[in-house]
């Protein structure tokens, strides 16, 4: 609740606690910072008030209890070890849909070929510049048939990088497919800079990405395990995505919700979704990255030093390794969003810095108004700004995010608005985590006592994805009308 409705109060409590750290440099005040970052604002304020003046930090025995060993190790290794074990029961294959919009970054260097049925070698990240793209990834659990739930997944990467074939994503979606016992179609949509192989047209913008997703959705409606033909309406269909892909998944959901003659989604789930292109949600400020007394000391001395806020976006803005710049971060994300909308072409100077400032107008594809603010706040491509009435009748939604990340407020605010319109909503925020943390569910390769230790928060979310899909499937089979019934009891 703090993330969306009381960011000012949370930020004020965190600032108040930080003042005691600055003045007294005590471990007690350090613990107050940690409590405030975890959302225990009242406790943080009272403990900060009791901090005593001292010239040297002193250990606080219970401080480490707020940071389990696996999480601490992930912090220390800077999240360098994504999950690496693909779910063994899942079969992964390339999926060249009929009439797929194939694309490349440079047609003069692009090799057009049919990738093999091997998810690891279809189009590695290192070959993105010369690899023909648009080949989706289709993953199928054992014993699946046309009644098995189907999921269209949209990967993240700021609409600039990544693919379903990136090692991290093929593994992550395999784990989801196994947990949900569902067929997953991960789409290789055109990223920023994409050129159509067929027409030579620039297609790396929001509207073309949406078109690609809708075409993929229509294909999935009539195809099931391993691409076999199935009748439309035989199985529940869901949309999912993470980060920027989570925003595009919500865009696709809202677009399909208003379309005629398409199979409607039975549910949708999102992992740290980027829903507000304007990037000015309250948690961009209240969850700004900060360390005490500095980053190096805080990482190496977790019982004394403090790390708060979004660790994934810690060096942007002014380049400081010790504290983030929320105002700079907002501008950088807005520029990224304008590139997605098609307002900025190529890689303009300063696209990843806070200066120069945003242009006042832009001719983008996020709506028909060419004012920059209007592009960043168009309800379809920036769903955070959708009028509540547009959310009425949506299918059940599940959200998972870190309570400490910049995008936490996107999840909480949108979830609350949808719930007010009678949508079945389940939103879970995990304190102390980072952006898209379920992709580190194996624990960043941390070992203890000779055994690998999992990140329980990440494993919990993946399990909950599976539970959610199974609940939607149950409702689809037994009480289909209740999937979008307003103000009805939870499914």
Coordinates of C-alpha atoms in Angstrom, one line a residue:
X1 CA 0.0 0.0 0.0
X2 CA 2.9 2.4 0.7
X3 CA 4.2 2.0 -2.8
X4 CA 1.2 3.6 -4.5
X5 CA -0.9 5.7 -2.1
X6 CA 1.6 7.0 0.4
X7 CA 5.0 7.4 -1.4
X8 CA 5.5 10.8 0.2
X9 CA 5.0 9.4 3.7
X10 CA 7.3 6.5 3.0
X11 CA 9.9 8.7 1.5
X12 CA 9.6 11.2 4.4
X13 CA 10.1 8.4 6.9
X14 CA 13.1 7.1 5.0
X15 CA 14.5 10.6 4.8
X16 CA 14.0 11.2 8.5
X17 CA 15.8 7.9 9.4
X18 CA 18.6 8.8 7.0
X19 CA 19.2 12.1 8.8
X20 CA 20.0 10.2 12.0
X21 CA 22.5 8.1 10.0
X22 CA 24.1 11.2 8.6
X23 CA 24.3 12.8 12.0
X24 CA 25.1 9.9 14.3
X25 CA 26.5 7.2 12.0
X26 CA 25.2 4.5 14.3
X27 CA 24.2 0.9 13.5
X28 CA 20.9 1.5 15.2
X29 CA 20.1 4.2 12.7
X30 CA 21.4 1.9 9.9
X31 CA 18.7 -0.6 11.0
X32 CA 16.1 2.2 10.9
X33 CA 17.0 2.8 7.2
X34 CA 16.7 -0.9 6.5
X35 CA 13.3 -1.0 8.2
X36 CA 12.1 2.0 6.3
X37 CA 13.2 0.5 3.0
X38 CA 11.2 -2.6 3.9
X39 CA 8.1 -0.6 4.5
X40 CA 8.1 -0.7 8.3
X41 CA 7.8 3.1 8.5
X42 CA 6.4 3.5 12.0
X43 CA 9.1 1.2 13.5
X44 CA 11.8 2.9 11.4
X45 CA 10.8 6.3 12.6
X46 CA 10.7 5.3 16.3
X47 CA 14.0 3.4 16.2
X48 CA 15.7 6.3 14.3
X49 CA 14.5 8.6 17.1
X50 CA 16.3 6.5 19.7
X51 CA 19.6 6.4 17.9
X52 CA 22.4 7.8 20.0
X53 CA 25.3 9.9 18.8
X54 CA 28.6 8.1 18.1
X55 CA 31.7 8.6 16.0
X56 CA 32.0 5.0 14.9
X57 CA 29.5 2.4 13.6
X58 CA 28.8 -0.4 16.0
X59 CA 27.5 -3.9 15.0
X60 CA 23.8 -4.6 15.5
X61 CA 23.3 -8.4 16.0
X62 CA 19.8 -8.6 14.5
X63 CA 20.4 -6.5 11.4
X64 CA 21.4 -9.3 9.2
X65 CA 18.1 -11.1 9.8
X66 CA 16.5 -8.7 7.3
X67 CA 18.8 -10.0 4.6
X68 CA 18.9 -13.8 4.1
X69 CA 22.2 -15.4 2.9
X70 CA 21.0 -16.0 -0.7
X71 CA 19.8 -12.4 -1.1
X72 CA 23.0 -11.0 0.3
X73 CA 25.0 -13.2 -2.1
X74 CA 23.0 -11.9 -5.1
X75 CA 23.7 -8.3 -4.0
X76 CA 27.4 -9.0 -3.6
X77 CA 27.7 -10.7 -7.0
X78 CA 25.7 -7.9 -8.7
X79 CA 23.1 -10.3 -10.0
X80 CA 25.6 -11.8 -12.4
X81 CA 24.2 -15.4 -12.3
X82 CA 20.8 -15.7 -13.9
X83 CA 19.0 -19.1 -13.8
X84 CA 20.7 -21.7 -15.9
X85 CA 18.8 -24.9 -15.6
X86 CA 16.0 -25.4 -18.1
X87 CA 13.0 -27.4 -17.0
X88 CA 13.8 -30.9 -18.3
X89 CA 10.2 -31.9 -18.9
X90 CA 9.5 -29.0 -21.4
X91 CA 10.1 -29.4 -25.1
X92 CA 11.2 -26.2 -26.8
X93 CA 11.0 -25.6 -30.6
X94 CA 11.2 -22.8 -33.1
X95 CA 7.8 -21.6 -34.4
X96 CA 7.7 -19.9 -37.8
X97 CA 4.1 -18.8 -37.9
X98 CA 2.5 -18.4 -41.3
X99 CA 2.7 -14.7 -42.4
X100 CA 5.1 -14.0 -39.5
X101 CA 6.6 -10.5 -39.9
X102 CA 10.3 -11.4 -40.1
X103 CA 12.7 -8.6 -39.3
X104 CA 16.4 -7.7 -38.9
X105 CA 18.5 -4.7 -37.9
X106 CA 20.5 -4.4 -41.1
X107 CA 19.1 -6.1 -44.3
X108 CA 22.5 -5.9 -45.9
X109 CA 24.1 -8.0 -43.2
X110 CA 21.1 -10.1 -42.2
X111 CA 21.2 -13.9 -42.8
X112 CA 17.7 -15.3 -43.5
X113 CA 17.5 -18.8 -42.3
X114 CA 15.2 -21.2 -40.4
X115 CA 16.7 -21.8 -37.0
X116 CA 17.0 -25.4 -35.8
X117 CA 14.6 -26.9 -33.2
X118 CA 17.1 -26.0 -30.4
X119 CA 16.3 -23.0 -28.2
X120 CA 19.9 -22.4 -27.4
X121 CA 21.1 -21.9 -30.9
X122 CA 18.3 -20.1 -32.8
X123 CA 19.5 -16.6 -32.5
X124 CA 22.1 -15.9 -29.8
X125 CA 22.3 -12.4 -28.3
X126 CA 25.8 -12.0 -29.8
X127 CA 24.4 -12.5 -33.3
X128 CA 21.4 -10.2 -33.1
X129 CA 22.8 -7.8 -35.6
X130 CA 23.0 -10.4 -38.4
X131 CA 20.3 -12.9 -37.5
X132 CA 16.9 -12.9 -39.1
X133 CA 14.3 -12.4 -36.3
X134 CA 10.7 -13.2 -35.8
X135 CA 10.9 -16.9 -35.0
X136 CA 8.8 -17.4 -31.9
X137 CA 9.7 -20.0 -29.2
X138 CA 7.0 -22.6 -28.5
X139 CA 7.4 -24.7 -25.3
X140 CA 5.2 -27.7 -24.5
X141 CA 4.8 -29.7 -21.3
X142 CA 4.5 -33.5 -21.5
X143 CA 1.0 -35.1 -22.2
X144 CA -0.3 -31.7 -23.4
X145 CA -3.3 -31.7 -25.7
X146 CA -5.7 -29.1 -27.2
X147 CA -7.4 -28.5 -23.8
X148 CA -4.0 -27.6 -22.2
X149 CA -3.8 -23.9 -21.2
X150 CA -1.9 -21.7 -23.6
X151 CA 0.1 -18.6 -22.7
X152 CA 1.5 -15.9 -24.9
X153 CA 4.6 -14.5 -23.3
X154 CA 6.3 -11.1 -24.1
X155 CA 9.9 -10.8 -22.9
X156 CA 11.4 -7.6 -21.4
X157 CA 14.6 -5.7 -22.3
X158 CA 13.4 -2.1 -22.6
X159 CA 12.1 -2.9 -26.1
X160 CA 15.8 -2.7 -27.2
X161 CA 17.3 -6.1 -26.5
X162 CA 16.7 -9.8 -25.7
X163 CA 14.6 -12.5 -27.4
X164 CA 12.7 -15.6 -26.5
X165 CA 15.9 -17.4 -27.4
X166 CA 18.1 -15.5 -24.9
X167 CA 19.3 -18.1 -22.4
X168 CA 17.7 -16.4 -19.5
X169 CA 14.3 -16.3 -21.1
X170 CA 14.1 -19.8 -22.6
X171 CA 14.9 -21.0 -19.1
X172 CA 12.5 -18.7 -17.3
X173 CA 9.6 -19.6 -19.5
X174 CA 10.4 -23.3 -19.3
X175 CA 10.0 -23.1 -15.6
X176 CA 6.7 -21.3 -15.9
X177 CA 5.5 -23.8 -18.5
X178 CA 6.3 -26.6 -16.1
X179 CA 4.8 -24.9 -13.0
X180 CA 1.6 -24.1 -14.9
X181 CA 1.5 -27.2 -17.1
X182 CA 0.8 -24.9 -20.0
X183 CA 1.9 -24.4 -23.6
X184 CA 3.9 -21.1 -23.9
X185 CA 4.4 -19.1 -27.1
X186 CA 7.2 -16.5 -26.5
X187 CA 7.0 -14.0 -29.3
X188 CA 10.1 -12.6 -31.1
X189 CA 8.5 -9.2 -31.7
X190 CA 10.4 -6.4 -33.5
X191 CA 12.6 -4.4 -31.2
X192 CA 13.7 -0.8 -31.5
X193 CA 15.7 -0.5 -34.7
X194 CA 13.9 -3.4 -36.5
X195 CA 13.5 -3.3 -40.3
X196 CA 10.9 -5.6 -42.1
X197 CA 12.7 -8.2 -44.2
X198 CA 9.8 -8.1 -46.7
X199 CA 9.1 -4.4 -47.2
X200 CA 12.2 -2.7 -45.8
X201 CA 9.9 -0.6 -43.6
X202 CA 10.9 0.5 -40.1
X203 CA 8.8 -1.5 -37.7
X204 CA 10.6 -1.0 -34.3
X205 CA 7.9 0.9 -32.6
X206 CA 4.9 0.4 -30.3
X207 CA 2.2 0.0 -32.9
X208 CA 4.1 -2.6 -34.9
X209 CA 5.0 -4.5 -31.7
X210 CA 1.3 -4.6 -30.8
X211 CA 0.4 -5.8 -34.3
X212 CA 2.9 -8.6 -34.0
X213 CA 1.5 -9.6 -30.6
X214 CA -2.1 -9.6 -31.9
X215 CA -1.2 -11.8 -34.9
X216 CA 0.6 -14.2 -32.6
X217 CA -2.4 -14.3 -30.3
X218 CA -4.7 -15.2 -33.2
X219 CA -2.3 -18.0 -34.3
X220 CA -2.2 -19.4 -30.7
X221 CA -6.0 -19.5 -30.6
X222 CA -6.0 -22.3 -33.2
X223 CA -2.7 -24.0 -32.3
X224 CA -1.7 -26.0 -29.3
X225 CA 1.1 -28.4 -28.2
X226 CA 4.1 -28.4 -30.6
X227 CA 2.1 -26.2 -33.0
X228 CA -0.6 -28.8 -33.8
X229 CA -4.0 -27.5 -35.0
X230 CA -6.7 -27.1 -32.4
X231 CA -10.2 -25.6 -32.4
X232 CA -10.5 -22.1 -31.1
X233 CA -12.0 -21.9 -27.6
X234 CA -10.8 -25.4 -26.5
X235 CA -8.4 -24.1 -23.8
X236 CA -8.0 -21.0 -21.6
X237 CA -5.6 -18.5 -23.1
X238 CA -3.5 -16.1 -21.1
X239 CA -1.1 -13.2 -21.7
X240 CA 2.1 -12.7 -19.6
X241 CA 5.2 -10.6 -19.7
X242 CA 8.0 -9.0 -17.7
X243 CA 9.3 -5.5 -17.4
X244 CA 8.8 -3.7 -20.7
X245 CA 7.3 -6.9 -22.0
X246 CA 4.9 -6.8 -19.1
X247 CA 3.8 -3.3 -20.3
X248 CA 3.4 -4.6 -23.9
X249 CA 1.4 -7.6 -22.5
X250 CA -1.0 -5.3 -20.7
X251 CA -1.3 -3.2 -23.9
X252 CA -2.1 -6.4 -25.9
X253 CA -4.6 -7.4 -23.2
X254 CA -6.4 -4.0 -23.3
X255 CA -6.4 -4.1 -27.1
X256 CA -7.9 -7.6 -27.3
X257 CA -10.4 -6.7 -24.7
X258 CA -11.9 -4.1 -27.1
X259 CA -11.7 -6.2 -30.3
X260 CA -14.5 -8.1 -31.9
X261 CA -14.1 -11.6 -33.4
X262 CA -11.1 -12.6 -31.3
X263 CA -10.7 -15.2 -28.5
X264 CA -10.6 -13.1 -25.3
X265 CA -7.9 -13.7 -22.7
X266 CA -9.0 -15.8 -19.8
X267 CA -6.3 -14.3 -17.5
X268 CA -3.0 -12.5 -17.5
X269 CA 0.1 -12.3 -15.2
X270 CA 2.9 -9.8 -15.0
X271 CA 6.4 -9.7 -13.5
X272 CA 7.6 -6.2 -12.6
X273 CA 5.6 -4.7 -15.4
X274 CA 6.5 -1.2 -16.8
X275 CA 3.0 0.3 -17.1
X276 CA 3.8 4.0 -16.9
X277 CA 5.8 5.3 -19.8
X278 CA 5.9 8.7 -18.1
X279 CA 8.0 7.0 -15.4
X280 CA 6.9 9.3 -12.7
X281 CA 5.1 6.9 -10.3
X282 CA 5.8 7.7 -6.7
X283 CA 8.2 4.8 -6.2
X284 CA 10.6 6.2 -8.7
X285 CA 11.4 8.6 -5.8
X286 CA 10.7 6.6 -2.6
X287 CA 12.6 3.6 -4.0
X288 CA 15.5 5.5 -5.3
X289 CA 18.8 3.6 -4.7
X290 CA 21.0 4.8 -1.8
X291 CA 23.7 3.3 0.3
X292 CA 25.4 4.3 3.7
X293 CA 28.1 5.1 4.2
X294 CA 29.0 4.1 0.6
X295 CA 28.2 1.2 -1.7
X296 CA 31.4 -0.8 -1.2
X297 CA 31.2 -0.7 2.6
X298 CA 27.5 -1.5 2.6
X299 CA 27.9 -4.6 0.4
X300 CA 30.8 -5.9 2.4
X301 CA 29.4 -5.1 5.8
X302 CA 25.7 -5.9 5.6
X303 CA 25.2 -5.8 9.4
X304 CA 26.5 -2.2 9.6
X305 CA 26.0 -0.5 6.3
X306 CA 22.8 0.0 4.5
X307 CA 21.5 -0.5 1.0
X308 CA 18.1 0.7 0.1
X309 CA 15.9 1.1 -2.9
X310 CA 16.2 -0.3 -6.4
X311 CA 19.5 -2.1 -6.8
X312 CA 18.9 -2.9 -10.5
X313 CA 19.0 0.8 -11.5
X314 CA 21.6 2.1 -9.2
X315 CA 24.2 3.8 -11.4
X316 CA 22.0 5.9 -13.7
X317 CA 21.2 9.6 -13.5
X318 CA 24.4 11.2 -12.3
X319 CA 26.7 8.2 -12.5
X320 CA 27.2 8.0 -8.7
X321 CA 27.9 4.5 -7.4
X322 CA 26.6 5.4 -4.0
X323 CA 23.2 7.1 -4.6
X324 CA 20.8 7.3 -7.5
X325 CA 19.3 10.3 -9.1
X326 CA 15.5 9.8 -9.3
X327 CA 15.0 12.9 -11.5
X328 CA 17.6 11.7 -13.9
X329 CA 16.2 8.2 -13.8
X330 CA 12.8 9.5 -14.8
X331 CA 14.1 11.4 -17.8
X332 CA 16.2 8.4 -19.0
X333 CA 13.2 6.1 -18.8
X334 CA 11.1 8.7 -20.6
X335 CA 13.6 8.8 -23.4
X336 CA 13.5 5.0 -23.6
X337 CA 9.7 5.2 -23.8
X338 CA 9.8 7.7 -26.6
X339 CA 12.1 5.4 -28.6
X340 CA 9.5 2.7 -28.1
X341 CA 6.8 5.0 -29.3
X342 CA 8.8 5.8 -32.4
X343 CA 9.5 9.4 -31.5
X344 CA 13.3 9.1 -31.5
X345 CA 15.0 7.4 -34.4
X346 CA 18.4 5.8 -34.4
X347 CA 20.4 6.1 -31.2
X348 CA 20.2 9.8 -30.6
X349 CA 22.9 11.6 -28.5
X350 CA 22.1 11.5 -24.8
X351 CA 19.4 8.8 -25.2
X352 CA 20.7 7.0 -22.0
X353 CA 21.5 10.2 -20.0
X354 CA 19.5 12.8 -18.2
X355 CA 20.5 15.5 -20.7
X356 CA 19.6 16.9 -23.2
X357 CA 16.0 17.3 -22.0
X358 CA 13.0 15.7 -23.7
X359 CA 11.7 17.3 -26.9
X360 CA 8.3 19.0 -26.4
X361 CA 6.7 17.3 -29.4
X362 CA 7.3 14.0 -31.2
X363 CA 5.6 12.2 -34.1
X364 CA 5.2 8.8 -32.5
X365 CA 2.9 5.8 -32.7
X366 CA 1.6 5.9 -29.1
X367 CA -1.6 7.7 -30.1
X368 CA -2.3 10.4 -32.6
X369 CA -1.4 13.5 -30.5
X370 CA 2.2 14.5 -31.2
X371 CA 2.9 16.2 -27.8
X372 CA 5.6 14.3 -25.9
X373 CA 3.4 14.1 -22.7
X374 CA 0.5 12.7 -24.7
X375 CA 2.7 10.0 -26.2
X376 CA 4.0 9.0 -22.7
X377 CA 0.5 8.9 -21.2
X378 CA -1.6 7.3 -23.9
X379 CA -3.9 4.8 -22.1
X380 CA -3.2 1.9 -24.5
X381 CA 0.6 2.0 -24.6
X382 CA 1.0 3.4 -21.1
X383 CA -1.8 1.4 -19.3
X384 CA -1.1 3.1 -16.0
X385 CA -3.1 6.1 -17.4
X386 CA -6.1 4.0 -18.7
X387 CA -9.4 5.3 -17.4
X388 CA -10.8 2.9 -14.9
X389 CA -13.9 2.2 -17.0
X390 CA -11.6 0.7 -19.6
X391 CA -10.6 -1.9 -17.1
X392 CA -14.1 -3.2 -16.4
X393 CA -14.6 -6.8 -17.5
X394 CA -10.9 -7.7 -17.7
X395 CA -10.1 -11.3 -16.8
X396 CA -8.3 -12.3 -13.6
X397 CA -4.8 -10.6 -13.2
X398 CA -1.8 -11.6 -11.1
X399 CA 1.2 -9.3 -10.4
X400 CA 4.5 -10.0 -8.9
X401 CA 7.1 -7.3 -8.2
X402 CA 9.7 -6.2 -5.7
X403 CA 8.4 -3.7 -3.1
X404 CA 11.8 -2.0 -3.4
X405 CA 12.0 -1.5 -7.1
X406 CA 11.2 1.7 -9.0
X407 CA 8.3 0.1 -10.8
X408 CA 6.5 -1.1 -7.7
X409 CA 4.0 1.7 -7.9
X410 CA 3.1 0.8 -11.4
X411 CA 1.9 -2.6 -10.1
X412 CA 0.1 -1.4 -6.9
X413 CA -1.7 1.5 -8.5
X414 CA -2.9 -0.4 -11.6
X415 CA -3.9 -3.4 -9.5
X416 CA -6.0 -1.2 -7.1
X417 CA -7.7 0.5 -10.1
X418 CA -8.6 -2.8 -11.7
X419 CA -9.9 -4.1 -8.4
X420 CA -12.2 -1.1 -8.0
X421 CA -13.7 -2.1 -11.4
X422 CA -14.5 -5.6 -10.1
X423 CA -11.6 -7.4 -11.7
X424 CA -10.2 -10.4 -9.9
X425 CA -6.7 -9.2 -8.9
X426 CA -3.9 -10.7 -6.9
X427 CA -0.8 -8.5 -6.5
X428 CA 2.3 -9.7 -4.5
X429 CA 5.2 -7.4 -3.6
X430 CA 8.4 -8.9 -2.1
X431 CA 10.5 -6.6 0.1
X432 CA 14.3 -6.6 -0.4
X433 CA 14.1 -8.0 -4.0
X434 CA 15.0 -6.4 -7.2
X435 CA 13.5 -5.9 -10.7
X436 CA 12.3 -9.2 -12.3
X437 CA 13.9 -11.2 -9.4
X438 CA 12.1 -14.5 -10.3
X439 CA 14.6 -14.9 -13.1
X440 CA 17.2 -15.6 -10.3
X441 CA 15.1 -18.3 -8.6
X442 CA 18.1 -20.6 -8.5
X443 CA 19.8 -18.3 -6.0
X444 CA 22.5 -16.6 -8.1
X445 CA 24.5 -19.9 -7.9
X446 CA 24.9 -19.5 -4.2
X447 CA 26.1 -22.6 -2.3
X448 CA 26.0 -23.4 1.4
X449 CA 27.3 -26.6 2.9
X450 CA 28.2 -27.8 -0.6
X451 CA 24.6 -27.5 -1.8
X452 CA 23.0 -24.9 -4.1
X453 CA 20.5 -22.7 -2.3
X454 CA 17.5 -21.3 -4.1
X455 CA 16.0 -17.8 -3.9
X456 CA 12.8 -18.7 -2.2
X457 CA 11.1 -15.5 -3.2
X458 CA 11.7 -16.2 -6.9
X459 CA 10.6 -19.8 -6.6
X460 CA 7.5 -18.7 -4.8
X461 CA 6.5 -16.4 -7.6
X462 CA 7.0 -19.1 -10.3
X463 CA 4.9 -21.5 -8.2
X464 CA 2.2 -18.8 -7.9
X465 CA 2.3 -18.3 -11.7
X466 CA 1.5 -22.0 -12.0
X467 CA -1.2 -21.8 -9.3
X468 CA -2.8 -18.9 -11.0
X469 CA -2.9 -20.6 -14.4
X470 CA -4.4 -23.7 -12.8
X471 CA -7.1 -21.6 -11.1
X472 CA -8.0 -19.9 -14.3
X473 CA -8.1 -23.2 -16.0
X474 CA -10.5 -24.5 -13.3
X475 CA -12.8 -21.5 -13.8
X476 CA -12.6 -21.9 -17.6
X477 CA -13.8 -25.5 -17.3
X478 CA -16.4 -25.2 -14.5
X479 CA -17.6 -21.6 -14.3
X480 CA -16.4 -19.7 -17.3
X481 CA -18.7 -16.7 -16.9
X482 CA -17.2 -15.9 -13.6
X483 CA -13.8 -15.1 -15.1
X484 CA -14.9 -11.6 -15.9
X485 CA -17.9 -11.2 -13.6
X486 CA -17.6 -8.0 -11.7
X487 CA -17.6 -8.0 -7.9
X488 CA -17.9 -11.8 -7.6
X489 CA -16.0 -13.9 -5.1
X490 CA -12.4 -14.9 -5.9
X491 CA -12.0 -17.9 -8.2

